Coordinates of C-alpha atoms in Angstrom, one line a residue:
X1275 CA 49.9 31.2 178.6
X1276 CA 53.2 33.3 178.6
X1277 CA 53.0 36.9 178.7
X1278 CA 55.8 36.4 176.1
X1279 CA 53.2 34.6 173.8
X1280 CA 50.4 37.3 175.1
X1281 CA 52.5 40.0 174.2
X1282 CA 53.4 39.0 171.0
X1283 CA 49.5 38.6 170.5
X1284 CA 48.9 42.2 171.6
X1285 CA 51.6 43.1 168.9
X1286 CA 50.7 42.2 165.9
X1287 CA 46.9 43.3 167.0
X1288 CA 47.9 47.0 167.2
X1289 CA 50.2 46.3 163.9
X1290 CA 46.7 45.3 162.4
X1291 CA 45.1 48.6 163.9
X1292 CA 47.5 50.5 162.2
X1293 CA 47.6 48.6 158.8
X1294 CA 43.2 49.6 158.3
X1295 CA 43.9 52.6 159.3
X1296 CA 46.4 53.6 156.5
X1297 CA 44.6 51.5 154.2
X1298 CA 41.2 53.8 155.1
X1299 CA 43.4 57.1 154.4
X1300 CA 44.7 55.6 151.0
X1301 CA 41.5 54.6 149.9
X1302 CA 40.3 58.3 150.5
X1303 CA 43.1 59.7 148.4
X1304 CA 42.4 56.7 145.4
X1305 CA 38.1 57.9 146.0
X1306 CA 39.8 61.4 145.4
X1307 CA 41.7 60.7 142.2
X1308 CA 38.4 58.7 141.0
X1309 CA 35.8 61.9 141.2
X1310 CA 38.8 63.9 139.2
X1311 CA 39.4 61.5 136.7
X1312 CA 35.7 61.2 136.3
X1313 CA 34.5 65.0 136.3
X1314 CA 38.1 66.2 134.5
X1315 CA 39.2 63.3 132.5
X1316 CA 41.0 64.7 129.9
X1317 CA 42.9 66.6 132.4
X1318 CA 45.7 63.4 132.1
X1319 CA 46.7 64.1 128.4
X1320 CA 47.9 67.8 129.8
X1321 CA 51.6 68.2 129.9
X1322 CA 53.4 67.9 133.2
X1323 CA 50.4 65.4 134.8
X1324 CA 50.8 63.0 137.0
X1325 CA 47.3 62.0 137.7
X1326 CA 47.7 58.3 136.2
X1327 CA 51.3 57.6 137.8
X1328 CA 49.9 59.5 141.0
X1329 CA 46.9 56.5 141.1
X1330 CA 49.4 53.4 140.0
X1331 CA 51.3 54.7 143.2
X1332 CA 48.2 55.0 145.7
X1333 CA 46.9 51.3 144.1
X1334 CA 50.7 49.8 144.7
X1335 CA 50.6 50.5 148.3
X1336 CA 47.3 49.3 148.4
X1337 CA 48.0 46.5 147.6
X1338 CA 50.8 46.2 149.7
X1339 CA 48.8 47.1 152.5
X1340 CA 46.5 44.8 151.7
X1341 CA 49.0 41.7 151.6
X1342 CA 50.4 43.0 154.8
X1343 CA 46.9 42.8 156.0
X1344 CA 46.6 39.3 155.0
X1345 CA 50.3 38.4 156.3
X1346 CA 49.2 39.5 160.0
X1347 CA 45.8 38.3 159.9
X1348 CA 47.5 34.8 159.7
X1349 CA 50.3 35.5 162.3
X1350 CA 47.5 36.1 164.3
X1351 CA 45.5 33.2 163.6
X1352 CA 48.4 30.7 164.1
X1353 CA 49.4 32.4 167.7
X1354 CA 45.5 31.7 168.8
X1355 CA 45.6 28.0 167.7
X1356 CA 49.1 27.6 169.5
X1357 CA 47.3 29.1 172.8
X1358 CA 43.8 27.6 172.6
X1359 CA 42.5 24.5 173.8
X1360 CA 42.0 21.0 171.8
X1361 CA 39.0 18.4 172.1
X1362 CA 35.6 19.1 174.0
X1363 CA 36.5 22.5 176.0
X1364 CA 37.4 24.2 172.0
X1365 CA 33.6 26.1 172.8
X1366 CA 36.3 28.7 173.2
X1367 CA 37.4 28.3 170.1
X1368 CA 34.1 28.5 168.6
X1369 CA 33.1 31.8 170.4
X1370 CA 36.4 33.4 169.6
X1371 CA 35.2 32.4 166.1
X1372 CA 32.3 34.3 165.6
X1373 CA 34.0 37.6 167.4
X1374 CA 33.3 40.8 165.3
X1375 CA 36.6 41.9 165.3
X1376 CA 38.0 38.6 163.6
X1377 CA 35.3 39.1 160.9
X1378 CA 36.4 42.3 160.2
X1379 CA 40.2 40.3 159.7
X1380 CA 39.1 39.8 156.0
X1381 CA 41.1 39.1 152.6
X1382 CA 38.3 40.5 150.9
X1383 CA 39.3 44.1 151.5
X1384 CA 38.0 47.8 150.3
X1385 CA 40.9 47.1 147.5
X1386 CA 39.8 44.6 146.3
X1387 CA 36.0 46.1 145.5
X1388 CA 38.0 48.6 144.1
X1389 CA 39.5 47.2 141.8
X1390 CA 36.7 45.4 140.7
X1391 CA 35.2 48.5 140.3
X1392 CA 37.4 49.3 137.7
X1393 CA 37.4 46.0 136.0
X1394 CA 34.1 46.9 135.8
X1395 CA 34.4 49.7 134.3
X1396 CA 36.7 48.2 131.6
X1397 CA 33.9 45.7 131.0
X1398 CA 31.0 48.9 130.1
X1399 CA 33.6 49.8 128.0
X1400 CA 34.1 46.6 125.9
X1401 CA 30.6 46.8 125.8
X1402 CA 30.2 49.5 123.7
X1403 CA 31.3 47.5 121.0
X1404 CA 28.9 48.2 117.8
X1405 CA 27.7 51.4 119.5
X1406 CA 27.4 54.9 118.6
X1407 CA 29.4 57.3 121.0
X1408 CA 31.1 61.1 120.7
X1409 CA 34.3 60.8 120.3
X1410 CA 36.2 63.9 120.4
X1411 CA 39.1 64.0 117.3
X1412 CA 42.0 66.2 116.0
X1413 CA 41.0 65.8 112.4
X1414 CA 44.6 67.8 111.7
X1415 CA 47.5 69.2 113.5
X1416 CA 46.7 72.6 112.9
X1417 CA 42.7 72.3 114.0
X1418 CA 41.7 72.1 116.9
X1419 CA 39.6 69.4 118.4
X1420 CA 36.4 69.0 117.6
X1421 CA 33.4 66.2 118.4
X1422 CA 31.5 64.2 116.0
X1423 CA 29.3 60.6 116.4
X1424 CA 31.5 57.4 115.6
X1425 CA 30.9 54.0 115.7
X1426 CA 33.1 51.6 118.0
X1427 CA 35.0 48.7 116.5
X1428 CA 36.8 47.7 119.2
X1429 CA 37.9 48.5 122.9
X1430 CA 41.8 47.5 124.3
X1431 CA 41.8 46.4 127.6
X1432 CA 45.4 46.8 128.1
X1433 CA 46.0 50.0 125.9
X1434 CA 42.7 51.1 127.7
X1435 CA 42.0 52.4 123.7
X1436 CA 39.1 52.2 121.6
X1437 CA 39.3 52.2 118.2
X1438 CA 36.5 54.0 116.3
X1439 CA 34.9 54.5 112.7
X1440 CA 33.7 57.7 111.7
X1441 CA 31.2 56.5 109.1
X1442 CA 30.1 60.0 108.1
X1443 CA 33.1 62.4 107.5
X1444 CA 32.5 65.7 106.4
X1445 CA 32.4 67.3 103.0
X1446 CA 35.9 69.1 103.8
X1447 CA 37.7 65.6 105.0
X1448 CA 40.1 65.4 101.9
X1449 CA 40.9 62.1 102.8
X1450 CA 37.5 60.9 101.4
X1451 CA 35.6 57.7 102.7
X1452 CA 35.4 56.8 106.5
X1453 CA 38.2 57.1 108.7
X1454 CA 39.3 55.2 112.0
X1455 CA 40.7 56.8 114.6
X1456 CA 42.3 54.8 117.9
X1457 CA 41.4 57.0 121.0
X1458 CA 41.9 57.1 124.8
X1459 CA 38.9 56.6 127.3
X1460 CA 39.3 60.2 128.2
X1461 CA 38.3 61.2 124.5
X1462 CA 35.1 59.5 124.4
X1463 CA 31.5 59.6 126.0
X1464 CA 28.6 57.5 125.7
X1465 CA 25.2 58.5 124.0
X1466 CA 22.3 57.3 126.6
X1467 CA 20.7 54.0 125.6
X1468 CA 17.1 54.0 125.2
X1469 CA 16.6 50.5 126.5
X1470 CA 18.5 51.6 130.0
X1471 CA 17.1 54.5 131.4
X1472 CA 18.8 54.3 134.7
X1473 CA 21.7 55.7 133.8
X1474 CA 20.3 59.1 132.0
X1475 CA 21.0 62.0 133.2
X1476 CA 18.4 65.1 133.8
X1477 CA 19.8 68.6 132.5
X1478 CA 17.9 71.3 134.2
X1479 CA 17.3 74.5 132.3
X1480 CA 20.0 76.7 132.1
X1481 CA 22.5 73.9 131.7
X1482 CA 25.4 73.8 129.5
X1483 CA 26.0 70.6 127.3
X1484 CA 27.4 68.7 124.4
X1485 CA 25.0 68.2 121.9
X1486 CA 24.1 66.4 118.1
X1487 CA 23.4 69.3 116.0
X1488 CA 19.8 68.3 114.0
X1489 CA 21.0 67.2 110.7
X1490 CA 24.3 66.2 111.3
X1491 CA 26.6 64.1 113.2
X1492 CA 28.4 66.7 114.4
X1493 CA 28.4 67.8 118.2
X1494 CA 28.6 71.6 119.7
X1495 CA 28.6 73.4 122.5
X1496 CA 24.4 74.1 123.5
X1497 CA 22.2 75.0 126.7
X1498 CA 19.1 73.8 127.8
X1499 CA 16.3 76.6 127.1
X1500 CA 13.4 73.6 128.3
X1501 CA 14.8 71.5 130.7
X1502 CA 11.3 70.3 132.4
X1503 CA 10.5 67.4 130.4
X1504 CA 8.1 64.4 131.4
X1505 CA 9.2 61.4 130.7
X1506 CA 13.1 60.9 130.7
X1507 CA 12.6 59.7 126.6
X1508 CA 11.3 63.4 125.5
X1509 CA 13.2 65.9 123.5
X1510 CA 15.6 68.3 124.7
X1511 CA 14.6 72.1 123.5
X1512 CA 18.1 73.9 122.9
X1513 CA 20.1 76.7 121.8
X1514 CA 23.2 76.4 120.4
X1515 CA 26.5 78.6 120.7
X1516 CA 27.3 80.5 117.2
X1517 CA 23.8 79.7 115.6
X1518 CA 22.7 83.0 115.8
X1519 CA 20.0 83.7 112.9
X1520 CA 18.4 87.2 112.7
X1521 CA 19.8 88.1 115.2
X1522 CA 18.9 85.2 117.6
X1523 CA 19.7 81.9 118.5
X1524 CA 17.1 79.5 117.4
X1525 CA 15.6 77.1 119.8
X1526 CA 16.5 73.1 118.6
X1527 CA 15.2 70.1 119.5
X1528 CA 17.4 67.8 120.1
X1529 CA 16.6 63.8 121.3
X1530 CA 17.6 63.0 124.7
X1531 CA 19.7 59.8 123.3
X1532 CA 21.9 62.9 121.3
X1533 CA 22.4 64.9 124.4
X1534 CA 25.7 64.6 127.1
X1535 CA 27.1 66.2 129.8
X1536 CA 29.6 69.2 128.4
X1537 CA 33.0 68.3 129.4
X1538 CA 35.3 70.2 131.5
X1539 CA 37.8 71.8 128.9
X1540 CA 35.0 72.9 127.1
X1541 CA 33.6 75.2 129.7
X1542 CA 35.0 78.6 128.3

């Protein structure tokens, strides 16, 4: 063995070193841009954002990191064939084979889980098709947004869009009839699901959320006056804003399946 051929070896090993390394850092940034997009995500339809084109950049070099990754790994693997031994003595090779550090020399990377995270997600929502979610809608130029229970039709994998049916409009839509709307993920939440309680979320007393006023299919701004409940099925007691009567804000109970987190923008 050369110490041409072992310092070629010792090359591309550091090379690899520094490859997970910058793939670790980028994969803290992407984790980053997940948890805003997630609390905030109508923050990307604000003028002058760059949240979106910011996360195709961090998933580009990801992936390129990724290949690199690959490229090397196999580099690697075809100097230590050149070097080793063939026939009986290739227990060497067999040891070598089951070394940690080669394990950890994978294809199957952090990006890849990923992005089959977000595949993932794309899949929850195509499954919404046929349900009930809030969607929240600019019924005119002039108004302002506002949030109201539609039905899904369909969801755009590409266009990342759903379109949705409001099957209820209200006695001042001119346009008469239901309406469809086609709206971004960002614009739409999903009601809890009786039949998967895994997935609903407690709100403590004192909390702020978005809520099906009783009677309508309308949704406004509330907080939790009884957040204590039993069984994660039972009512939600609540007070909405601007439902002042006598001079106080009657308490409303509200099912659970109508209640969801208050998002960001709405917090003023």
């Amino acid at each position: 063995m050369s110490s041409t051929e072992v310092s070629g070896i010792l090359e591309n090993s550091k090379e690899l070193d520094r490859i997970r390394k910058e793939q670790e850092e980028v994969l803290v940034e992407i984790n980053k841009m997940h948890k805003k997009l997630q609390a905030t995500p109508e923050v990307v339809e604000k003028p002058g954002d760059n949240s979106l084109s910011r996360l195709k950049v961090l998933y580009t070099h990801a992936k390129d990191l990724s290949e690199s990754e690959v490229t090397i790994s196999s580099m690697l693997l075809t100097q230590l064939d050149a070097l080793l031994p063939s026939g009986p003595p290739g227990q060497l090779r067999r040891r070598m084979g089951n070394d940690p550090k080669r394990k950890r020399m994978k294809t199957d990377s952090d990006i890849s889980r990923i992005s089959n995270n977000v595949r993932s997600q794309l899949e929850a929502c195509a499954n919404l098709k046929g349900e009930q979610v809030a969607a929240r809608v600019r019924l005119d130029e002039a108004d302002k947004d506002e949030w109201f229970v539609v039905k899904v039709l369909h969801f755009d994998k590409e266009t990342r869009e759903f379109e949705v049916l409001d099957e209820e409009p209200g006695d001042d839509d001119e346009g008469g009839g239901q309406r469809k709307y086609k709206l971004p993920m960002s614009r739409i939440i999903p009601f809890p699901k009786r039949n998967d309680l895994s997935n609903v979320q407690d709100f403590p007393t004192g909390s702020q959320v978005l809520a099906v006023y009783p009677g309508t299919t309308a949704l406004y701004k509330a907080t939790v006056v009884n957040g204590h409940r039993k069984r994660k099925t039972d009512d939600y007691l609540l007070e909405f804003d601007d439902d002042e009567e006598n001079g106080s804000l009657p308490k409303r109970t509200v099912h659970f399946q109508k209640v969801v987190p208050l998002p960001e923008e709405s917090r003023q």
